[in-house]
Amino acid sequence: MRLTPFALLLLCGAVQAAPDAVSLEQAGVLYEQHCQSCHGVNRLGGAGPALLPESLSRIKPDEARAVIHDGRPASQMAAFGNRLNSAQIDGLVSYLYQPAATPPTWSDTDIRASHRILADLDSLPSTPQHGADPLNLFVVVEAGNHHVRVLDGDRFEELANFPSHFALHGGPKFSPDGRFVYFASRDGWVSVYDLHNLTMIAEIRAGLNTRNLAVSNDGRWVLVGNYLPGNLVLLDARDLSLVKHIPTLGADGTQSRVSAVYTAPPRDSFVVALKDVKEAWELSYAGEPDFEPRRIEAADFLDDFSFTPDYRHLLATSRKALGGQVIDLDTGKAVTDIPLPGMPHLGSGIYWKRNGDWVFATPNVSKGLISVLDLQSWKLIKEIPTEGPGFFMRSHLNSPYAWTDVFFGPNNDAVHLIDKQTLEVAHTLRPMPGKNAAHVEFTNDGRYALLSVWDTDGALIVYDASTLEEVKRIPMNKPSGKYNVGNKIEFAEGTSH
Ligand code: DHE
């Protein structure tokens, strides 16, 4: 038999045949062998995060491939490049982005089984034990290594540093006295931490894929909004025990995911936006509440929203919609459309007084501009050009500037300071050139602004908010949001709600 040169090379081992493609079934077996012990049966998560399509929506398949091959630094995710060939890794990636063969469920029994009490609250002192001003603490989410740091906001020194659940998202929320802080992770874990005693109190898994949570202004309830399963989960704020789940069914019976839930303090209610039905809900927590939703018809599916300073009106957008809408929470009627181009990120919008009248400004995740609205007439006053689309905005009553990042694009190292009266960009800072600068929060008195440089070798940078001089730089691994206890519990002008 005559061998071709290629066959000869193969026989000599000089050319390796490409490994055979792996079917989804085979990939399922690989998952059970290599991944399940950490990522859970049915990919629901365990010591490692959930690996459902909903959980992976923000990660591109190439990134998932690289993580399986190389592992994830500073985590327990090992490299599998030496155990799995390229076809097996490709097969696993395709498998992970497929819906699970058995649709995932998360029942009240599952929620209760996940509940852990980590400290005996009754035996802990009820006054701050750290010697710092409890209303000027900062809670900083360090996203790169899934940790949280607590900083003394007078000295910018660390009081505590502890691991969080994987991928916290949304702003942590506080009890009205500022003692407790509540975190939600994208995988549905909710935790409560005692800032007086710098200790974790309890945790529970309220869903498989969570949007955010809100805490009632009387400190009694935590309401969690979920994508998977689409529902609301009501917890007792003291120890996070499950009170009940509330299915989010539209008036016509359609099941919906929850876009976001916030507390509206002057209304003693939670306000909820639904993603798959055209409704906003208000759930009163006054007195002895039954948490029956008051349905408010919306002009579109709601994705993102904010409130006017008196919490009477809701300013909402849908990612599909052109522009936004104003809903009067008293009458339950849509008031008007608002002319907002691109993809405004209303949840990050802030308001302030300009010439005696309230204005509202929102960043835009698809266009390089800040839209400024007059809250009396709902008219667009100005579109302020920026160096690229942005994510977050922050200000303080005592600051002349609204700080906004340029989160996307080549100029993502820039932060603009907008003069709140002239509506012009007054300063542009580049805290660490070439590295993404994003998310600012002020000290309770507004004297200092803390900014994140969102990079593995990033930092939290403290600026004097008047002179704009750098006061301190604390190295951190992708610090994302940071939250000042006083500003948050006062629902202070210029911060997120
Ligand atoms: Fe967020 C808040 C929605 C992607 C970091 N984000 C919020 C809130 C909503 C929201 C509704 C307000 C909840 C709250 O604070 O209680 N975020 C969305 C999205 O729909 C979007 C675009 C896509 C998604 O997959 O969810 C999205 N968000 C991101 C990110 O990619 C960010 C930059 C990194 C991350 O952690 O995932 C991110 N979002 C944040 C942060 C806040 C937030 C840090 C809190 C801001 C604050 O100051 O309160």
XYZ file of C-alpha atoms and ligand atoms in Angstrom, residues 57-58 143 167-173 186 211-213 227 259-262 275 303-304 319 345 347-348 365 391-394 407 439-440 454 480-483 488 495-497, ligand 1:
92
model
C -26.039 36.532 29.043
C -23.307 39.106 29.751
C -16.124 43.198 41.600
C -21.267 38.950 40.967
C -23.120 41.360 43.228
C -25.197 43.679 41.091
C -27.189 46.827 41.730
C -26.729 49.115 44.653
C -26.733 47.489 48.090
C -29.640 48.813 50.136
C -26.945 38.008 40.048
C -32.314 41.878 39.222
C -32.165 43.808 42.457
C -33.715 44.278 45.844
C -35.723 37.230 36.207
C -36.966 44.708 35.617
C -36.394 46.484 38.904
C -37.881 47.154 42.326
C -37.393 50.278 44.456
C -40.261 43.491 31.768
C -36.931 48.283 31.779
C -35.389 51.022 33.766
C -34.847 49.280 25.988
C -30.142 54.700 31.659
C -32.008 54.225 36.863
C -28.696 56.083 37.054
C -25.675 53.667 27.317
C -23.398 54.359 32.748
C -23.512 56.262 36.029
C -24.078 59.819 37.307
C -23.656 61.267 40.772
C -18.144 53.901 30.292
C -19.026 55.350 39.289
C -18.650 58.117 41.820
C -12.619 49.629 36.942
C -17.537 48.882 40.930
C -20.127 50.748 42.983
C -19.550 52.414 46.336
C -22.249 53.688 48.615
C -28.302 56.320 50.922
C -27.323 59.688 44.680
C -29.068 56.610 43.266
C -32.234 55.327 44.929
Fe -26.466 47.451 36.313
C -27.582 49.175 39.086
C -29.684 47.105 35.260
C -25.367 45.936 33.481
C -23.259 47.718 37.438
N -28.281 48.053 37.020
C -28.520 48.690 38.205
C -29.932 48.798 38.407
C -30.540 48.204 37.338
C -29.497 47.743 36.452
C -32.044 48.069 37.093
C -30.595 49.472 39.594
C -30.754 48.444 40.653
C -30.438 48.905 42.053
O -29.459 49.613 42.268
O -31.162 48.517 42.963
N -27.360 46.700 34.633
C -28.674 46.704 34.391
C -28.944 46.171 33.077
O -30.084 45.998 32.564
C -27.647 45.918 32.423
C -27.446 46.953 31.295
C -27.554 44.545 31.758
C -27.610 43.387 32.692
O -27.074 42.351 32.343
O -28.145 43.454 33.784
C -26.698 46.185 33.573
N -24.638 46.929 35.586
C -24.414 46.301 34.419
C -23.016 46.053 34.222
O -22.494 45.458 33.221
C -22.287 46.677 35.335
C -21.514 47.867 34.780
C -21.313 45.704 36.007
C -21.977 44.656 36.822
O -21.754 44.662 38.022
O -22.720 43.844 36.272
C -23.445 47.138 36.212
N -25.587 48.321 37.933
C -24.248 48.299 38.210
C -24.012 49.010 39.463
C -25.258 49.454 39.913
C -26.227 48.980 38.945
C -22.640 49.247 40.109
C -25.562 50.293 41.158
C -25.395 51.739 40.818
C -25.696 52.669 41.949
O -24.965 53.639 42.101
O -26.664 52.486 42.683
